[in-house]
Coordinates of C-alpha atoms in Angstrom, one line a residue:
X1 CA 21.0 6.5 -27.6
X2 CA 24.8 6.1 -27.8
X3 CA 26.8 6.9 -24.6
X4 CA 29.2 9.8 -24.5
X5 CA 32.9 9.2 -23.7
X6 CA 32.9 5.7 -25.3
X7 CA 36.1 3.7 -25.1
X8 CA 38.0 4.0 -28.4
X9 CA 38.7 0.3 -28.4
X10 CA 35.0 -0.5 -28.3
X11 CA 34.3 2.0 -31.1
X12 CA 37.0 0.6 -33.3
X13 CA 35.8 -3.0 -32.7
X14 CA 32.2 -2.1 -33.3
X15 CA 33.1 -0.4 -36.6
X16 CA 35.2 -3.4 -37.6
X17 CA 32.3 -5.8 -36.9
X18 CA 29.9 -3.6 -38.9
X19 CA 32.3 -3.5 -42.0
X20 CA 33.6 -7.0 -41.9
X21 CA 32.1 -10.1 -43.6
X22 CA 29.9 -12.4 -41.6
X23 CA 32.5 -15.2 -41.3
X24 CA 35.1 -12.9 -39.7
X25 CA 32.7 -11.5 -37.0
X26 CA 33.2 -14.3 -34.4
X27 CA 37.0 -13.9 -34.4
X28 CA 36.7 -10.1 -34.1
X29 CA 34.4 -10.5 -31.1
X30 CA 37.0 -12.6 -29.3
X31 CA 39.0 -9.4 -28.8
X32 CA 36.4 -8.3 -26.2
X33 CA 37.9 -10.8 -23.8
X34 CA 41.3 -9.2 -24.0
X35 CA 39.7 -5.7 -23.4
X36 CA 37.9 -6.9 -20.3
X37 CA 40.8 -8.9 -18.9
X38 CA 43.0 -5.8 -19.1
X39 CA 40.5 -3.8 -17.0
X40 CA 40.5 -4.2 -13.2
X41 CA 37.6 -6.2 -11.8
X42 CA 34.9 -4.3 -10.0
X43 CA 36.1 -0.9 -11.3
X44 CA 33.9 1.8 -12.7
X45 CA 35.9 1.5 -15.9
X46 CA 34.8 -2.1 -16.4
X47 CA 31.1 -1.1 -15.9
X48 CA 31.5 1.6 -18.5
X49 CA 33.1 -0.8 -21.0
X50 CA 30.2 -3.3 -20.5
X51 CA 27.7 -0.5 -21.1
X52 CA 29.5 0.5 -24.3
X53 CA 29.5 -3.1 -25.4
X54 CA 25.8 -3.4 -24.8
X55 CA 24.9 0.0 -26.4
X56 CA 26.9 -0.8 -29.6
X57 CA 25.0 -4.2 -29.9
X58 CA 28.1 -6.3 -29.5
X59 CA 26.2 -8.6 -27.0
X60 CA 23.5 -9.1 -29.6
X61 CA 26.2 -10.0 -32.2
X62 CA 27.5 -12.7 -29.7
X63 CA 24.0 -14.1 -29.4
X64 CA 23.6 -14.3 -33.1
X65 CA 27.0 -16.1 -33.5
X66 CA 26.1 -18.6 -30.8
X67 CA 22.8 -19.4 -32.6
X68 CA 24.7 -20.3 -35.8
X69 CA 25.9 -23.7 -36.9
X70 CA 29.3 -24.6 -35.4
X71 CA 30.7 -25.8 -38.7
X72 CA 30.2 -22.4 -40.3
X73 CA 32.2 -20.5 -37.5
X74 CA 35.9 -20.0 -37.8
X75 CA 37.6 -21.8 -34.9
X76 CA 34.6 -24.1 -34.2
X77 CA 33.9 -25.0 -30.6
X78 CA 36.9 -23.1 -29.3
X79 CA 35.5 -19.8 -30.6
X80 CA 32.0 -20.6 -29.4
X81 CA 33.1 -21.6 -25.8
X82 CA 35.1 -18.3 -25.5
X83 CA 32.1 -16.3 -26.8
X84 CA 30.0 -17.9 -24.1
X85 CA 32.5 -16.7 -21.5
X86 CA 32.5 -13.2 -23.0
X87 CA 28.7 -13.1 -23.1
X88 CA 28.2 -14.2 -19.5
X89 CA 30.9 -11.8 -18.1
X90 CA 29.4 -8.9 -20.1
X91 CA 25.9 -9.5 -18.8
X92 CA 26.8 -9.8 -15.2
X93 CA 27.2 -6.4 -13.6
X94 CA 25.8 -4.6 -16.5
X95 CA 23.5 -1.6 -15.9
X96 CA 21.4 -1.3 -19.1
X97 CA 19.8 2.1 -18.3
X98 CA 16.9 3.0 -20.4
X99 CA 16.7 -0.4 -22.1
X100 CA 16.3 -2.3 -18.8
X101 CA 13.0 -4.0 -19.8
X102 CA 14.4 -5.3 -23.0
X103 CA 17.6 -6.5 -21.4
X104 CA 16.0 -8.4 -18.5
X105 CA 12.9 -9.7 -20.3
X106 CA 14.4 -10.7 -23.7
X107 CA 18.2 -10.7 -23.9
X108 CA 19.0 -12.5 -20.7
X109 CA 16.4 -15.4 -21.1
X110 CA 17.6 -15.7 -24.7
X111 CA 21.2 -16.0 -23.6
X112 CA 20.4 -18.7 -21.0
X113 CA 18.4 -20.6 -23.6
X114 CA 21.3 -20.4 -26.1
X115 CA 23.7 -21.8 -23.5
X116 CA 21.4 -24.8 -22.9
X117 CA 21.1 -25.4 -26.7
X118 CA 24.9 -25.3 -27.0
X119 CA 25.1 -27.8 -24.1
X120 CA 22.8 -30.2 -25.9
X121 CA 24.8 -29.9 -29.2
X122 CA 28.0 -30.6 -27.3
X123 CA 26.4 -33.5 -25.6
X124 CA 25.4 -35.0 -29.0
X125 CA 28.8 -34.4 -30.4
X126 CA 30.5 -35.9 -27.3
X127 CA 28.3 -39.1 -27.5
X128 CA 29.0 -39.5 -31.3
X129 CA 32.7 -38.9 -31.0
X130 CA 35.0 -41.9 -31.3
X131 CA 38.4 -40.6 -30.5
X132 CA 39.5 -40.1 -26.9
X133 CA 41.2 -36.8 -27.6
X134 CA 38.1 -35.4 -29.3
X135 CA 35.9 -36.5 -26.4
X136 CA 38.2 -34.8 -23.9
X137 CA 38.1 -31.5 -25.9
X138 CA 34.3 -31.6 -26.3
X139 CA 34.0 -32.3 -22.5
X140 CA 36.2 -29.3 -21.8
X141 CA 34.1 -27.1 -24.0
X142 CA 30.9 -28.5 -22.3
X143 CA 32.3 -27.6 -18.9
X144 CA 33.2 -24.0 -20.2
X145 CA 29.6 -23.6 -21.4
X146 CA 28.1 -24.9 -18.1
X147 CA 30.5 -22.6 -16.1
X148 CA 29.4 -19.6 -18.2
X149 CA 25.7 -20.5 -17.6
X150 CA 26.3 -20.8 -13.9
X151 CA 28.2 -17.5 -13.9
X152 CA 25.2 -15.9 -15.7
X153 CA 22.7 -17.4 -13.2
X154 CA 24.8 -16.2 -10.3
X155 CA 24.6 -12.6 -11.5
X156 CA 20.9 -12.9 -12.5
X157 CA 19.1 -15.3 -10.1
X158 CA 15.7 -14.6 -11.7
X159 CA 16.8 -16.8 -14.7
X160 CA 17.1 -19.9 -12.4
X161 CA 13.4 -20.7 -12.7
X162 CA 13.6 -20.4 -16.6
X163 CA 16.5 -22.8 -16.7
X164 CA 15.0 -25.4 -14.3
X165 CA 11.7 -25.6 -16.3
X166 CA 13.5 -25.7 -19.7
X167 CA 13.2 -28.9 -21.8
X168 CA 16.8 -28.5 -22.8
X169 CA 18.0 -28.7 -19.2
X170 CA 15.9 -31.7 -18.6
X171 CA 17.4 -33.5 -21.6
X172 CA 20.9 -32.6 -20.4
X173 CA 20.0 -34.1 -17.0
X174 CA 18.6 -37.3 -18.5
X175 CA 21.9 -38.3 -20.3
X176 CA 23.4 -41.8 -19.7
X177 CA 27.0 -40.5 -20.0
X178 CA 28.8 -40.4 -16.6
X179 CA 30.9 -37.3 -17.3
X180 CA 28.1 -35.2 -18.8
X181 CA 25.6 -36.3 -16.1
X182 CA 28.0 -35.6 -13.3
X183 CA 28.7 -32.1 -14.7
X184 CA 25.0 -31.3 -15.1
X185 CA 24.1 -32.5 -11.6
X186 CA 27.0 -30.6 -10.1
X187 CA 25.8 -27.5 -11.8
X188 CA 22.2 -28.1 -10.5
X189 CA 23.6 -28.5 -7.0
X190 CA 25.4 -25.2 -7.3
X191 CA 22.3 -23.5 -8.6
X192 CA 20.2 -24.8 -5.8
X193 CA 22.8 -23.6 -3.3
X194 CA 22.4 -20.1 -4.7
X195 CA 18.6 -20.0 -4.7
X196 CA 16.7 -23.2 -3.9
X197 CA 13.3 -21.5 -3.7
X198 CA 12.7 -21.5 -7.4
X199 CA 12.6 -25.3 -7.3
X200 CA 9.1 -25.1 -5.9
X201 CA 8.0 -22.4 -8.4
X202 CA 8.4 -24.6 -11.5
X203 CA 5.6 -26.8 -12.8
X204 CA 4.8 -29.9 -10.7
X205 CA 5.4 -32.1 -13.8
X206 CA 8.9 -30.7 -14.3
X207 CA 9.7 -31.1 -10.6
X208 CA 8.7 -34.7 -10.6
X209 CA 10.8 -35.3 -13.8
X210 CA 13.9 -33.8 -12.1
X211 CA 13.3 -35.9 -8.9
X212 CA 12.7 -39.1 -11.0
X213 CA 15.9 -38.6 -12.9
X214 CA 18.0 -37.9 -9.8
X215 CA 16.6 -41.0 -8.0
X216 CA 17.1 -43.1 -11.1
X217 CA 20.7 -42.1 -11.3
X218 CA 21.2 -42.8 -7.6
X219 CA 19.8 -46.4 -7.8
X220 CA 20.6 -47.6 -11.3
X221 CA 24.1 -46.2 -12.0
X222 CA 27.2 -48.2 -10.9
X223 CA 29.5 -45.1 -11.2
X224 CA 30.4 -43.9 -7.7
X225 CA 30.8 -40.3 -9.0
X226 CA 27.2 -40.2 -10.3
X227 CA 25.8 -41.9 -7.1
X228 CA 27.7 -39.5 -4.8
X229 CA 26.5 -36.4 -6.8
X230 CA 22.9 -37.7 -6.9
X231 CA 22.9 -38.5 -3.2
X232 CA 24.2 -35.0 -2.3
X233 CA 21.7 -33.4 -4.7
X234 CA 18.8 -35.3 -3.3
X235 CA 19.8 -34.6 0.3
X236 CA 20.1 -30.9 -0.5
X237 CA 16.6 -30.8 -2.0
X238 CA 15.1 -32.7 0.9
X239 CA 16.8 -30.6 3.6
X240 CA 15.9 -27.3 1.8
X241 CA 12.2 -27.9 1.2
X242 CA 9.8 -29.8 3.5
X243 CA 7.4 -30.3 0.6
X244 CA 10.0 -32.3 -1.3
X245 CA 10.8 -34.4 1.8
X246 CA 7.1 -35.1 2.3
X247 CA 6.8 -36.0 -1.4
X248 CA 9.7 -38.5 -1.1
X249 CA 8.2 -40.0 2.0
X250 CA 4.5 -40.3 1.1
X251 CA 4.3 -40.3 -2.7
X252 CA 3.5 -43.7 -4.3
X253 CA 6.2 -43.1 -6.9
X254 CA 8.9 -43.3 -4.2
X255 CA 7.3 -45.9 -2.0
X256 CA 10.3 -48.3 -2.0
X257 CA 13.0 -45.7 -2.0
X258 CA 14.0 -46.1 1.6
X259 CA 14.4 -49.9 1.3
X260 CA 16.5 -49.6 -1.9
X261 CA 18.8 -47.0 -0.2
X262 CA 19.3 -49.4 2.7
X263 CA 20.6 -52.1 0.2
X264 CA 23.3 -49.8 -1.1
X265 CA 26.9 -51.0 -0.6
X266 CA 28.4 -49.6 2.6
X267 CA 32.0 -48.3 2.9
X268 CA 31.7 -45.8 0.0
X269 CA 32.8 -42.2 0.0
X270 CA 29.2 -40.9 0.3
X271 CA 28.2 -43.3 3.1
X272 CA 27.6 -40.3 5.5
X273 CA 25.3 -38.4 3.0
X274 CA 23.5 -41.7 2.3
X275 CA 22.8 -42.3 6.0
X276 CA 21.5 -38.7 6.4
X277 CA 19.2 -39.2 3.5
X278 CA 17.9 -42.5 4.9
X279 CA 17.4 -40.9 8.3
X280 CA 15.3 -38.2 6.6
X281 CA 13.2 -40.7 4.8
X282 CA 12.6 -42.9 7.9
X283 CA 9.8 -41.4 10.1
X284 CA 7.5 -43.5 12.2
X285 CA 3.9 -44.2 11.2
X286 CA 2.4 -41.5 13.4
X287 CA 4.6 -38.9 12.0
X288 CA 3.7 -39.9 8.5
X289 CA 0.0 -39.6 9.2
X290 CA 0.5 -36.2 10.9
X291 CA 2.7 -34.9 8.1
X292 CA 0.2 -36.0 5.5
X293 CA -2.6 -34.2 7.4
X294 CA -0.4 -31.1 7.8
X295 CA 0.5 -31.2 4.2
X296 CA -3.1 -31.3 3.0
X297 CA -4.1 -28.6 5.5
X298 CA -1.2 -26.4 4.4
X299 CA -2.2 -26.9 0.7
X300 CA -5.8 -26.0 1.5
X301 CA -4.9 -22.9 3.5
X302 CA -2.4 -21.7 0.8
X303 CA -5.1 -22.2 -1.9
X304 CA -7.7 -20.2 0.0
X305 CA -5.2 -17.5 1.0
X306 CA -3.7 -17.1 -2.4
X307 CA -7.2 -16.8 -3.9
X308 CA -8.2 -14.2 -1.3
X309 CA -5.0 -12.2 -1.9
X310 CA -5.4 -12.4 -5.7
X311 CA -9.1 -11.3 -5.6
X312 CA -8.3 -8.5 -3.1
X313 CA -5.4 -7.3 -5.2
X314 CA -7.4 -7.3 -8.4
X315 CA -10.3 -5.5 -6.7
X316 CA -8.0 -2.7 -5.4
X317 CA -5.9 -2.4 -8.5
X318 CA -8.1 0.0 -10.6
X319 CA -8.7 2.3 -7.7
X320 CA -5.1 2.3 -6.7
X321 CA -4.0 3.0 -10.2
X322 CA -6.5 5.8 -10.5
X323 CA -5.4 7.3 -7.2
X324 CA -1.8 7.1 -8.1
X325 CA -2.4 8.7 -11.5
X326 CA -4.5 11.5 -9.9
X327 CA -1.9 12.1 -7.2
X328 CA 0.9 12.2 -9.8
X329 CA -0.9 14.5 -12.1
X330 CA -1.9 16.8 -9.3
X331 CA 1.7 17.0 -8.0
X332 CA 3.0 17.5 -11.5
X333 CA 0.4 20.3 -12.1
X334 CA 1.4 22.0 -8.8
X335 CA 5.1 21.8 -9.7
X336 CA 4.5 23.2 -13.1
X337 CA 2.4 26.1 -11.7
X338 CA 5.0 26.8 -9.1
X339 CA 7.8 26.8 -11.7
X340 CA 5.7 29.1 -14.0
X341 CA 5.1 31.5 -11.1
X342 CA 8.7 31.5 -10.2
X343 CA 9.6 32.2 -13.8
X344 CA 7.0 34.9 -14.1
X345 CA 8.2 36.6 -10.9
X346 CA 11.8 36.4 -12.0
X347 CA 10.9 37.8 -15.4
X348 CA 8.9 40.6 -13.8
X349 CA 11.7 41.4 -11.4
X350 CA 14.2 41.5 -14.2
X351 CA 11.9 43.7 -16.3
X352 CA 11.4 46.1 -13.4
X353 CA 15.2 46.2 -12.8
X354 CA 15.8 46.9 -16.5
X355 CA 13.2 49.6 -16.6
X356 CA 14.8 51.3 -13.6
X357 CA 18.2 51.0 -15.1
X358 CA 16.9 52.5 -18.4
X359 CA 15.1 55.3 -16.6
X360 CA 18.3 56.2 -14.6
X361 CA 20.4 56.0 -17.7
X362 CA 18.0 58.2 -19.6
X363 CA 17.8 60.7 -16.7
X364 CA 21.5 60.9 -16.5
X365 CA 21.8 61.4 -20.3
X366 CA 19.2 64.2 -20.2
X367 CA 21.0 65.9 -17.3
X368 CA 24.3 65.7 -19.2
X369 CA 22.7 67.0 -22.4
X370 CA 21.1 69.9 -20.5
X371 CA 24.4 70.7 -18.8
X372 CA 26.0 71.0 -22.2
X373 CA 23.3 73.3 -23.4
X374 CA 22.9 75.5 -20.3
X375 CA 25.3 78.4 -19.8
X376 CA 27.8 78.0 -17.0
X377 CA 26.3 80.9 -15.1
X378 CA 22.8 79.3 -15.3
X379 CA 23.8 75.9 -13.9
X380 CA 22.9 76.6 -10.3
X381 CA 19.5 78.0 -11.4
X382 CA 18.9 74.9 -13.6
X383 CA 19.8 72.6 -10.6
X384 CA 17.3 74.5 -8.4
X385 CA 14.6 74.1 -11.1
X386 CA 15.3 70.4 -11.3
X387 CA 15.2 70.0 -7.6
X388 CA 11.9 71.9 -7.4
X389 CA 10.4 69.7 -10.1
X390 CA 11.6 66.6 -8.3
X391 CA 10.1 67.9 -5.0
X392 CA 6.8 68.5 -6.8
X393 CA 6.8 65.0 -8.2
X394 CA 7.6 63.5 -4.8
X395 CA 4.8 65.6 -3.2
X396 CA 2.4 64.6 -5.9
X397 CA 3.1 60.9 -5.3
X398 CA 2.9 61.3 -1.6
X399 CA -0.4 63.1 -1.7
X400 CA -1.8 60.4 -4.0
X401 CA -0.6 57.7 -1.6
X402 CA -2.2 59.6 1.4
X403 CA -5.5 60.1 -0.3
X404 CA -5.7 56.5 -1.4
X405 CA -5.0 55.4 2.1
X406 CA -7.6 57.7 3.5
X407 CA -10.1 56.5 0.9
X408 CA -9.4 52.8 1.9
X409 CA -10.0 53.8 5.6
X410 CA -13.2 55.6 4.7
X411 CA -14.5 52.9 2.4
X412 CA -16.6 51.1 5.2
X413 CA -18.3 54.4 6.1
X414 CA -19.1 55.1 2.5
X415 CA -20.5 51.6 2.1
X416 CA -22.7 52.2 5.2
X417 CA -23.8 55.5 3.8
X418 CA -24.7 53.9 0.4
X419 CA -26.6 51.2 2.3
X420 CA -28.5 53.8 4.3
X421 CA -29.4 55.7 1.1
X422 CA -30.6 52.4 -0.5
X423 CA -32.8 51.6 2.5
X424 CA -34.2 55.1 2.6
X425 CA -35.1 54.8 -1.1
X426 CA -36.8 51.5 -0.5
X427 CA -38.7 52.8 2.6
X428 CA -39.8 56.0 0.9
X429 CA -42.4 54.0 -0.9
X430 CA -44.2 53.1 2.4
X431 CA -47.2 55.4 3.4
X432 CA -46.9 57.8 6.4
X433 CA -49.4 55.9 8.5
X434 CA -47.5 52.6 8.0
X435 CA -44.3 54.4 8.8
X436 CA -45.7 55.8 12.1
X437 CA -47.0 52.4 13.1
X438 CA -43.6 50.8 12.4
X439 CA -41.9 53.5 14.3
X440 CA -44.2 53.1 17.3
X441 CA -43.7 49.3 17.3
X442 CA -40.0 49.7 17.1
X443 CA -40.0 52.1 20.0
X444 CA -42.1 49.7 22.1
X445 CA -39.8 46.8 21.4
X446 CA -36.8 48.9 22.2
X447 CA -38.4 50.1 25.5
X448 CA -39.3 46.5 26.4
X449 CA -35.8 45.3 25.6
X450 CA -34.1 48.1 27.7
X451 CA -36.4 47.5 30.7
X452 CA -35.8 43.7 30.6
X453 CA -32.1 44.3 30.3
X454 CA -32.1 46.6 33.3
X455 CA -33.9 43.9 35.4
X456 CA -31.5 41.2 34.2
X457 CA -28.5 43.4 35.1
X458 CA -29.8 44.0 38.6
X459 CA -30.5 40.3 39.1
X460 CA -27.0 39.5 37.9
X461 CA -25.5 42.1 40.3
X462 CA -27.5 40.6 43.2
X463 CA -26.2 37.1 42.3
X464 CA -22.7 38.3 42.1
X465 CA -23.0 40.0 45.5
X466 CA -24.4 36.9 47.1
X467 CA -21.6 34.8 45.6
X468 CA -19.0 37.3 46.9
X469 CA -20.6 37.1 50.4
X470 CA -20.5 33.3 50.4
X471 CA -16.9 33.3 49.3
X472 CA -16.0 35.7 52.1
X473 CA -17.8 33.6 54.7
X474 CA -16.1 30.5 53.5
X475 CA -12.7 32.2 53.6
X476 CA -13.4 33.4 57.2
X477 CA -14.5 29.9 58.3
X478 CA -11.4 28.3 56.8
X479 CA -9.1 30.8 58.6
X480 CA -11.1 30.7 61.9
X481 CA -9.1 29.7 65.0
X482 CA -9.9 26.7 67.2
X483 CA -12.2 27.0 70.3
X484 CA -9.2 27.0 72.6
X485 CA -7.6 29.9 70.8
X486 CA -10.8 31.9 70.3
X487 CA -11.2 35.3 72.1
X488 CA -14.3 37.2 73.1
X489 CA -14.9 39.2 69.9
X490 CA -14.1 36.5 67.4
X491 CA -17.4 34.5 67.7
X492 CA -19.2 37.7 66.7
X493 CA -17.6 37.5 63.3
X494 CA -19.5 34.3 62.5
X495 CA -23.1 35.6 63.3
X496 CA -25.4 34.8 60.4
X497 CA -27.7 37.3 58.9
X498 CA -30.3 34.6 58.0
X499 CA -32.9 33.5 60.6
X500 CA -33.3 30.0 59.2
X501 CA -29.6 29.4 59.4
X502 CA -29.4 30.8 63.0
X503 CA -32.4 28.6 64.1
X504 CA -30.8 25.5 62.6
X505 CA -27.5 26.3 64.3
X506 CA -29.2 26.8 67.7
X507 CA -31.2 23.6 67.3
X508 CA -27.9 21.7 66.6
X509 CA -26.3 23.3 69.6
X510 CA -29.2 22.4 72.0
X511 CA -29.2 18.8 70.6
X512 CA -25.6 18.4 71.4
X513 CA -26.0 19.8 75.0
X514 CA -28.9 17.5 75.7
X515 CA -27.0 14.5 74.4
X516 CA -24.1 15.3 76.6
X517 CA -26.2 15.9 79.8
X518 CA -28.4 12.8 79.4
X519 CA -27.7 9.8 81.7
X520 CA -25.7 6.9 80.3
X521 CA -28.6 4.5 80.2
X522 CA -30.5 6.7 77.7
X523 CA -27.5 6.6 75.4
X524 CA -27.6 2.9 75.0
X525 CA -28.4 1.9 71.3
X526 CA -27.8 5.5 70.0
X527 CA -25.2 6.7 67.7
X528 CA -23.3 9.9 67.9
X529 CA -24.9 11.4 64.7
X530 CA -28.6 10.7 65.8
X531 CA -30.7 13.8 66.1
X532 CA -32.8 14.5 69.2
X533 CA -36.1 16.3 69.4
X534 CA -35.9 19.7 70.9
X535 CA -39.2 21.4 72.1
X536 CA -40.3 24.4 70.1
X537 CA -40.8 26.6 73.1
X538 CA -37.1 26.2 74.1
X539 CA -36.2 27.1 70.5
X540 CA -38.4 30.2 70.5
X541 CA -37.3 31.3 73.9
X542 CA -33.6 31.0 73.1
X543 CA -34.1 32.3 69.5
X544 CA -35.7 35.5 70.9
X545 CA -32.5 36.4 72.6
X546 CA -30.3 35.3 69.7
X547 CA -28.7 38.1 67.8
X548 CA -29.2 37.9 64.0
X549 CA -26.4 39.6 62.2
X550 CA -27.5 42.3 59.7
X551 CA -30.9 43.1 61.4
X552 CA -32.0 45.9 63.6
X553 CA -33.9 45.3 67.0
X554 CA -37.6 46.1 67.0

């Protein structure tokens, strides 16, 4: 789908590319650089231009040109190096929109791979060149291609893993040329500074190949530039990842690396980095054993954990997908129903409004036509007739509304009446003797129920009265004054109506008096709360004279 509001320069260039012969297309595509350079960086206009370039397949044209033979392209390596710059700048900051999957999964990996292939071609041409000026030009083009690749990787870091595990990149790294090797290792160092975690995601064989090549260049090359770059690169990898450091310390492939590094010539520019690397590779024996154990344990734990997570994810994936689909479909169905209902209500409302407008318009037209026909002297009579008809219509509607309302109110009674009629019809089939027996049984059950309910009500009333009396007594006791403040009539308020309660109170009183009047030697070994035996005759004598509240004397 072509975008709207396309830049006319892009339209003109796309049309020219489509109508021009194949050998002129690379030169025409170079004009994209001028268009992008004239647009401010980071502006929305530049993003729109990049989208137009992608939508009109000009990026694909650049990829096709880069995959062709250099000898067939007008301008040679100069044109190709400029096209790599155009391609990398177009891809960085581009928002592909609907074609995002194709852009990220196909176009970007293809662009990175083409850059590496171009680098290998330039490497071959540089090695085979004999003139110094030609070598300088090819080295300049090679640096432009590597800079374009680095720019592309900086904007799309997900391509770093693809580049690191590419065979073309490994061949570029394994060159014996000082200038090419220094450029490639510098680019690798810059890539790892952006995202060094991808170094552990590549295959183990590829990782060992990269480490072997860096160590080889550090130990076998006499060039100080290569040795310095290799030292910095190896130090960066060892400091960034503990796994690589353990590999350099414990692996049999790098067993003599520390002793060889100690034999390097001192006084060079990279002496400080070299010392840091030697210090990292020089742990004591105990630390080596412990790190080896920790490394093996970490590998085992990671293997089990990754396996568990993978099995758990695979087990939950079908149900999660089904639940997600069900939820999405249910939500979509509800939204569609809601929209349909809203649309139907809106249509109904508009239809009613139109009907009302038409009725009002028709009524007015009828009135006007009648006024034209009626004699002027009969206008008042005609108006009265219309008002009477209107009143009759209103009364008719009002009576209908009232009767319908009354009918809705009487509907339960009608339902009960119909149910009674139905029951009566069903019971009419029973004989008279059976009906009398059923009637007598029903009467007996009703009588038994009402008698039992009366007894239950009296018992409930008695319980409520007792609870009220107890509450009143408790309230009086709570509000009672102390003995010092009590007057003559106040003790009478606390007389109990229960004989057992009065007897118990009198017994407690006599026990307290006897305990107070007893000599001191009888109180030895007793506690204040111990009960004393009181003779029954004393209780009976005293109890006979005790007033029991709520009773009458004999």
